[in-house]
Each structure stands twice: as C-alpha cells, then as structure tokens.
Coordinates of C-alpha atoms and ligand atoms in Angstrom, one line a residue:
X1347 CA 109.3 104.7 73.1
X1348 CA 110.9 101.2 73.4
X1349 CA 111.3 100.5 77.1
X1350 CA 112.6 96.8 77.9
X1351 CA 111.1 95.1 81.1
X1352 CA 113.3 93.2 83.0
X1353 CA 111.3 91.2 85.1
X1354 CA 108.4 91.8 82.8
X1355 CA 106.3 88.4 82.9
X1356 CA 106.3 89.1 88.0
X1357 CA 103.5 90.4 89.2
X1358 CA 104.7 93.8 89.0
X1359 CA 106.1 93.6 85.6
X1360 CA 103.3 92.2 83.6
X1361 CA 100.7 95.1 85.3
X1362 CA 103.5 97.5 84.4
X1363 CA 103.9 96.2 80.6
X1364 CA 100.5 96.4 80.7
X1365 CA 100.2 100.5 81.5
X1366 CA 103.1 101.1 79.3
X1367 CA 100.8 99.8 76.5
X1368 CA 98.0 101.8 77.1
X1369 CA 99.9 104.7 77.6
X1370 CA 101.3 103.8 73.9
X1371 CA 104.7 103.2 74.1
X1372 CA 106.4 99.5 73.7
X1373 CA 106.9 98.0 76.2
X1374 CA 109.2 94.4 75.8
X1375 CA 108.5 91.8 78.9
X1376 CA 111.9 90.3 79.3
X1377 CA 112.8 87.4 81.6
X1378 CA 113.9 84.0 81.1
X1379 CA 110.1 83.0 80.5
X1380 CA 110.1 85.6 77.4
X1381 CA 114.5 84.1 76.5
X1382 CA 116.3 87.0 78.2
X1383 CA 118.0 85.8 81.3
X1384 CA 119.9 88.8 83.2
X1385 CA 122.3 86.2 85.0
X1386 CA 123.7 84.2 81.8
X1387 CA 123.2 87.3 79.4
X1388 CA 120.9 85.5 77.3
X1389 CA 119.3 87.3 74.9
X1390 CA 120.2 91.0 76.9
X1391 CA 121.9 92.4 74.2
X1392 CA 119.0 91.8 71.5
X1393 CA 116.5 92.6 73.7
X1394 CA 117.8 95.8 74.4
X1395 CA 119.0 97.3 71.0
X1396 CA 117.1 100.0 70.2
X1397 CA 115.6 101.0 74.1
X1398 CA 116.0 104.3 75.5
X1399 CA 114.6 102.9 79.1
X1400 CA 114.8 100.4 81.0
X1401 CA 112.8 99.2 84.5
X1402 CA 114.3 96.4 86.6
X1403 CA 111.4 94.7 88.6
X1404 CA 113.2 91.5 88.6
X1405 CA 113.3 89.4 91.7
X1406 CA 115.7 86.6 92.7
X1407 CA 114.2 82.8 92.6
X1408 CA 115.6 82.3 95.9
X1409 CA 115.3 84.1 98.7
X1410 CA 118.7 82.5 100.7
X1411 CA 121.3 84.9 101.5
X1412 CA 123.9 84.0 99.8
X1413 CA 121.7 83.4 96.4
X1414 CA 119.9 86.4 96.8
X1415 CA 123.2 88.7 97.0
X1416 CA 124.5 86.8 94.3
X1417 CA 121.4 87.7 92.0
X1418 CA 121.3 91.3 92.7
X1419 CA 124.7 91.8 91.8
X1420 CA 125.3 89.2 89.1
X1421 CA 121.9 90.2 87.1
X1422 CA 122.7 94.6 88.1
X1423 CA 126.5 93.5 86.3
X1424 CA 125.4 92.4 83.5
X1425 CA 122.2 94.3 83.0
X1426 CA 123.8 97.8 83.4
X1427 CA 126.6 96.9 81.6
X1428 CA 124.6 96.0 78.6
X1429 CA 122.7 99.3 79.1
X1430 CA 125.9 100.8 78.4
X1431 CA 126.3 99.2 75.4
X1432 CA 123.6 99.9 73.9
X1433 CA 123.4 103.5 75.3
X1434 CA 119.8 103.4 77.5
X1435 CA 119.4 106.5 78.9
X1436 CA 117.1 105.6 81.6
X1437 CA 117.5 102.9 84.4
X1438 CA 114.3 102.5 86.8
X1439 CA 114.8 100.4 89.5
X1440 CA 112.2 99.0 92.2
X1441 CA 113.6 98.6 95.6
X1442 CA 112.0 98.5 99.3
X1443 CA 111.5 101.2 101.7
X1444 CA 114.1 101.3 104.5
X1445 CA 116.4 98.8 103.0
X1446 CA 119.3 100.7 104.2
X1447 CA 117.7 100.1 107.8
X1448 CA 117.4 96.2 107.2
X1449 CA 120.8 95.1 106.6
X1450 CA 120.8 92.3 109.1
X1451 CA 118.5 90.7 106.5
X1452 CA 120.4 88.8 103.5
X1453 CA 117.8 90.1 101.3
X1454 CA 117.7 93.3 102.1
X1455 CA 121.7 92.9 101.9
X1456 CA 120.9 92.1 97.9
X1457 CA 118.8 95.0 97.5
X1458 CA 121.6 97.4 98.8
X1459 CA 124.1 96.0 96.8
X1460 CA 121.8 96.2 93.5
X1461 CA 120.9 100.3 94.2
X1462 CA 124.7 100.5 94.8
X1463 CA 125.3 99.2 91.3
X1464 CA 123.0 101.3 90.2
X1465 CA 124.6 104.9 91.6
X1466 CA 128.0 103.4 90.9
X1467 CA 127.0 103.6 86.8
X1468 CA 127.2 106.2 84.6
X1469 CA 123.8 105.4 83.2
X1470 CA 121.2 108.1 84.5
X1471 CA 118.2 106.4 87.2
X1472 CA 115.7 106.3 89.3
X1473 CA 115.2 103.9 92.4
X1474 CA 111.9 103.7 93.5
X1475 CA 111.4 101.9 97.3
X1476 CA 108.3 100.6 97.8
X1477 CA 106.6 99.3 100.6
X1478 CA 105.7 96.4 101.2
X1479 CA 102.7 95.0 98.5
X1480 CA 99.4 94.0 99.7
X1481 CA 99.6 91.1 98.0
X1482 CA 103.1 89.7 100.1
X1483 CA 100.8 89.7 103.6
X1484 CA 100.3 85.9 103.1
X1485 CA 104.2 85.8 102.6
X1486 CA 104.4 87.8 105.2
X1487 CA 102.3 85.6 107.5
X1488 CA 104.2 82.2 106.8
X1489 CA 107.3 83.9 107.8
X1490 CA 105.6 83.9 111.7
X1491 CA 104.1 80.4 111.8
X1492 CA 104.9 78.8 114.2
X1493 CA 105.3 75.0 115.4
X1494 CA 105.5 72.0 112.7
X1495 CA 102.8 72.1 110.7
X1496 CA 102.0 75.9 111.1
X1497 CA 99.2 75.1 113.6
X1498 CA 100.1 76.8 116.5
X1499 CA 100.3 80.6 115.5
X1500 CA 101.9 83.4 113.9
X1501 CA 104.0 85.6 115.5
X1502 CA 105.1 88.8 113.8
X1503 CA 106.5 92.1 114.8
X1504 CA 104.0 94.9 116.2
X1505 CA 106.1 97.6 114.4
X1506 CA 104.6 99.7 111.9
X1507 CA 104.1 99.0 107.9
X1508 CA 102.0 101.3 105.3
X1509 CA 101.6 98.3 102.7
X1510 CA 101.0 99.4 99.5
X1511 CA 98.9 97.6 96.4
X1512 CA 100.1 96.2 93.1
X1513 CA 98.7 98.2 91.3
X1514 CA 99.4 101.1 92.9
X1515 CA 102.9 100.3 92.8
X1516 CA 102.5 99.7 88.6
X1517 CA 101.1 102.7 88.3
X1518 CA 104.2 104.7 89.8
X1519 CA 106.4 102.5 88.1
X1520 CA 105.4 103.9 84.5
X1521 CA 105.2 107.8 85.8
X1522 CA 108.7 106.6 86.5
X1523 CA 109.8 105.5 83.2
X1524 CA 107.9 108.0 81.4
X1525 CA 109.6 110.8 83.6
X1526 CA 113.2 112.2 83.7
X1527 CA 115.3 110.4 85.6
X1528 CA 115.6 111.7 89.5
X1529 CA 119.4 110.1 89.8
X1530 CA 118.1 109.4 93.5
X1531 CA 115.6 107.5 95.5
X1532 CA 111.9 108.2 95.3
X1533 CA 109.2 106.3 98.2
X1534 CA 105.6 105.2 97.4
X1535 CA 103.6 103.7 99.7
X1536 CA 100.2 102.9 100.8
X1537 CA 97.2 105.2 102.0
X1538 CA 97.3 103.3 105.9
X1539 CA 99.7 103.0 108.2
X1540 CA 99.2 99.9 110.5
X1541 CA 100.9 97.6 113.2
X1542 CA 102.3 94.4 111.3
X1543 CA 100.6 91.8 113.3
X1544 CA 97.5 93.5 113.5
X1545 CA 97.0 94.1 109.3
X1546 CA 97.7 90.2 108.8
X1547 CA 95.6 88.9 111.7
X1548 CA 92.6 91.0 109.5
X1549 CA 94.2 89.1 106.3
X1550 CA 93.6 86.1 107.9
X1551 CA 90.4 86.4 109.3
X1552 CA 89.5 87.9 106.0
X1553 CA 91.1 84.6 104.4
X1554 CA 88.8 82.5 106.8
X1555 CA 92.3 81.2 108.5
X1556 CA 91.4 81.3 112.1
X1557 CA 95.3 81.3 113.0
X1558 CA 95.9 83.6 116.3
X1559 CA 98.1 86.3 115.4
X1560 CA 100.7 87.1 118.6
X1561 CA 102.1 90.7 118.6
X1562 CA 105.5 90.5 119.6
X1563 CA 108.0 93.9 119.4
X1564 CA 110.9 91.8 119.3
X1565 CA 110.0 89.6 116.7
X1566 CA 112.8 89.5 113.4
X1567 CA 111.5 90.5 110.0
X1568 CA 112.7 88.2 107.6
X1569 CA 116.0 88.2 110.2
X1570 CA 116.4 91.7 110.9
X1571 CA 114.8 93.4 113.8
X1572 CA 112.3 96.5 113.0
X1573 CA 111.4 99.5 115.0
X1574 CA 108.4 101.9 114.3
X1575 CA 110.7 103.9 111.8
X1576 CA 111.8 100.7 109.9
X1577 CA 109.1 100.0 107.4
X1578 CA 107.8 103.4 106.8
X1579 CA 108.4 106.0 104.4
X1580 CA 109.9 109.6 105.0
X1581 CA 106.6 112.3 104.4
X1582 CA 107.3 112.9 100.6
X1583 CA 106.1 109.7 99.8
X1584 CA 103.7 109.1 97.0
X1585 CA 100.7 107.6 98.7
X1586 CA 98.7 104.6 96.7
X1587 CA 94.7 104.9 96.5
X1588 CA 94.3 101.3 97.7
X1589 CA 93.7 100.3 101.6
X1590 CA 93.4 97.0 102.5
X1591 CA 89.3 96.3 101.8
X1592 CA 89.4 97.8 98.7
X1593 CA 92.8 95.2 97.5
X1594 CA 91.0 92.6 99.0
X1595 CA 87.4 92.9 97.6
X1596 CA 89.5 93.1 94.4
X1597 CA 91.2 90.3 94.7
X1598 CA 88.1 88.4 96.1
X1599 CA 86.3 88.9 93.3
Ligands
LIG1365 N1 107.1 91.8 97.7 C1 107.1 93.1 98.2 O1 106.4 93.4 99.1 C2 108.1 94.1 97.6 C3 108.1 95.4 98.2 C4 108.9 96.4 97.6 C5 109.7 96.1 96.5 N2 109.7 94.8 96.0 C6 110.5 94.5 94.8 O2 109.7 94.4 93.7 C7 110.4 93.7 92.7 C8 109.4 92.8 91.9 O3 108.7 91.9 92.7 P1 107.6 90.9 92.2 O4 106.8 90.4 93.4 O5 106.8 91.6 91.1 O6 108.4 89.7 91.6 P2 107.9 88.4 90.9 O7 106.5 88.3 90.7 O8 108.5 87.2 91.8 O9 108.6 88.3 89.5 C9 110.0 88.2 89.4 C10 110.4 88.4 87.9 O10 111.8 88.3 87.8 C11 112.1 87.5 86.7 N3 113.4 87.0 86.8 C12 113.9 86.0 87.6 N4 115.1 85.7 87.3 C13 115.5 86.4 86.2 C14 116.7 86.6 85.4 N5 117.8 85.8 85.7 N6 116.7 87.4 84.4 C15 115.6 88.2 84.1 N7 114.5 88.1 84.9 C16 114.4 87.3 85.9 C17 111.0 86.5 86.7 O11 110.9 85.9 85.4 P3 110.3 84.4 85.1 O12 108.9 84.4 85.6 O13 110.5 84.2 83.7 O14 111.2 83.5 86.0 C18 109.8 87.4 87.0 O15 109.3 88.0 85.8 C19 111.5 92.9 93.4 O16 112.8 93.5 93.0 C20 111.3 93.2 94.9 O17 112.5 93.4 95.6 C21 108.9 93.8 96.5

C-alpha cells in the first residue's frame, strides 16, 4: 500500500518510513528536503497520486505564534485538500496530549487549529496525541534556563509528564496507518509518570550538565501554565516500552 509521509525525512517520520518498509508497504518520505512542500503545494499533487493513506508528522520551522498557527493551518489546507483530490482514504495525524488544555500556548494554539482541520474534512482519520518525546527533554530544559548565558539554572514546572520515546511513538504511528481509521483521538504515552523538573534534572546529570534544576509549580510551559492533569493522558492510553535509562543508554551508545 502506497502511504505518502508528510514530514517523512523529522525524526519521527524517517523511523516511521522506516517500519512502514519492513512491514512491506511503500512508504514515500515527503518534505521539502524530498521536493514536496505542504505550504507552496509543491510537488503535493504528484506525490500523492496513487496513495490510499496518508500520516502528517510534519512540524512547523518556527516555533513563533503567529508562524506556527500559520503553518498548521496553511500546510492542513492544502494537504487535506489535495487528499481530496486524489481520493486518500486515510488521514493520520500526530498531535500532543492535552493540547486542548494548553491553549495559552501559540503552539499548542497551531495544533488545535490543525486537528480541527482535520474533523472539519470529509476525509476519514485518526489523530494520535503523544506525549512529550524523550528526546525533546533537552528542548525542554532550554526553555527554563535562566540568566544570560544559561548559567544560572533551570527552572521548570513540577507538574507531571509521562514522556514517551521515538520509537515508541513510530511504532504506534504505523499500527495507525495500517489500521482503520478511528475518526477520533487516540493517546500514547510513556511507561513512567514523572514530575517535569525532576525527569530533566536526571537528563542533565545524565548529560554531565551540572545545571541546578528549581522546581517551581507556577512555572509556564512553553507560555501556558500546567497542572498535574495537563501533560498526562486519560487511562486508555497506549503505553511505550521505553523509560528513561533504557532511551538514554540507547541513545548513549
Ligand atoms: N516534540 C515532542 O515532544 C512532540 C510530542 C508530541 C507530538 N509532537 C508532534 O510530532 C510531530 C513531528 O515532530 P518531529 O520532532 O518528528 O519533527 P521534526 O523532526 O522537526 O521534523 C519536521 C518535519 O516536517 C517537515 N516539514 C517542515 N516544513 C514542511 C513543509 N512545508 N511541507 C512538508 N513538510 C515539512 C520537515 O522537512 P525538512 O526536513 O525537509 O525541512 C521534517 O521532515 C509534530 O507535529 C509535533 O507537533 C511532538
């Protein structure tokens, strides 16, 4: 089965393309690295004749407000539109736990608008909120740092988050493709559920970055306030078989 990867060539999309072909279906990577650009419609329409799915794990170049709202809905326009056209029967979307909880946040503000897109169209799908990756922690800590320079701390929220690995994450993606669509929301997550600050003072220490790590509940997520309920998923989640040592003696070595 031909099932175009928008996105294909991210760190999710190239392990995803990756199951696809081992699973023996074939998969097409498709971002503006590969000539297929979801804002200017370059080569959509080619890359999609033929495809009876497609998964979206593209992710805006800039993470500004405005830009970022712009992306989602520019690139969810044009994409479902040309799934239209060429009659897809599957759109697969990856999205973030509790972005409906996060709307003081200009990103999570683009995510909403792209799953509205999404239920707005006729085309059959499945959105699948993830928590966040494993591999975002180091993304994750920069947001805290404090003071010029980044030398005098992090401070991050003590609320909780059940981070999730890559792979894990690529793995549900193709179950998703491969599946009928749900025309709803589905949540995978990782095995652990942990404090914020706590998980990323362990990254660092792990990272040898001796950087104090200050708990603080009232500490904005990317600009949006979180309680313990924020960043975690309901209790039908799929749960990853990754925790934290086990991603990072991967990645280590
Ligand atoms: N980070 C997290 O913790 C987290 C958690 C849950 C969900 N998510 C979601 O996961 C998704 C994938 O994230 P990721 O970290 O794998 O992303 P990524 O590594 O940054 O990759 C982004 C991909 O989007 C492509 N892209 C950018 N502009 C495009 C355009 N105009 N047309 C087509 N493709 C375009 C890029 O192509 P080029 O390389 O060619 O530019 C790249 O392949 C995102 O939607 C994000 O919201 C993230």
């Amino acid at each position: 089965m031909k099932i175009v990867v928008i996105g294909g060539t991210g760190l999710i999309g190239s392990k995803l393309v990756a199951r696809l072909w081992e699973r023996g279906h074939e998969p097409v990577p498709a971002s503006p690295g590969t000539g297929v650009n979801t804002i200017t419609g370059e080569g959509l329409n080619a890359a999609l004749a033929g495809a009876q799915v497609v998964v979206d794990v593209a992710n805006s170049p800039s993470f500004e407000d405005q830009a970022v709202l712009d992306f989602f809905q520019a690139s969810g326009r044009n994409l479902l539109a040309a799934e239209q056209k060429a009659g897809v029967r599957h759109h697969v979307a990856l999205s973030v736990v509790g972005t409906e909880r996060l709307q003081q946040s200009g990103y999570f503000r683009g995510k909403l608008a792209q799953e509205q897109l999404i239920k707005a169209s006729p085309i059959p799908y499945t959105i699948v909120h993830a928590t966040q990756f494993f591999e975002f922690l180091g993304g994750i800590a920069q947001s805290g740092a404090q003071g010029q320079g980044q030398g005098q701390g992090v401070r991050l929220s003590s609320a909780y988050i059940q981070p999730i690995a890559s792979d894990d994450v690529a793995e549900a993606m193709a179950d998703a493709a491969l599946a009928e669509p749900v025309n709803g929301t589905v949540e995978i997550a990782g095995p652990e559920r942990v404090r914020m600050a706590d998980l990323v003072a362990r990254y660092l220490k792990a990272t040898g970055d001796d950087r104090p790590v200050q708990a603080d509940p009232g500490a904005l997520y990317f600009g949006t306030p979180l309680n313990d309920r924020s960043l975690v998923p309901g209790e039908n989640a799929r749960l990853g078989a990754i925790g934290f040592e086990e991603w990072f003696a991967r990645r280590a070595s």
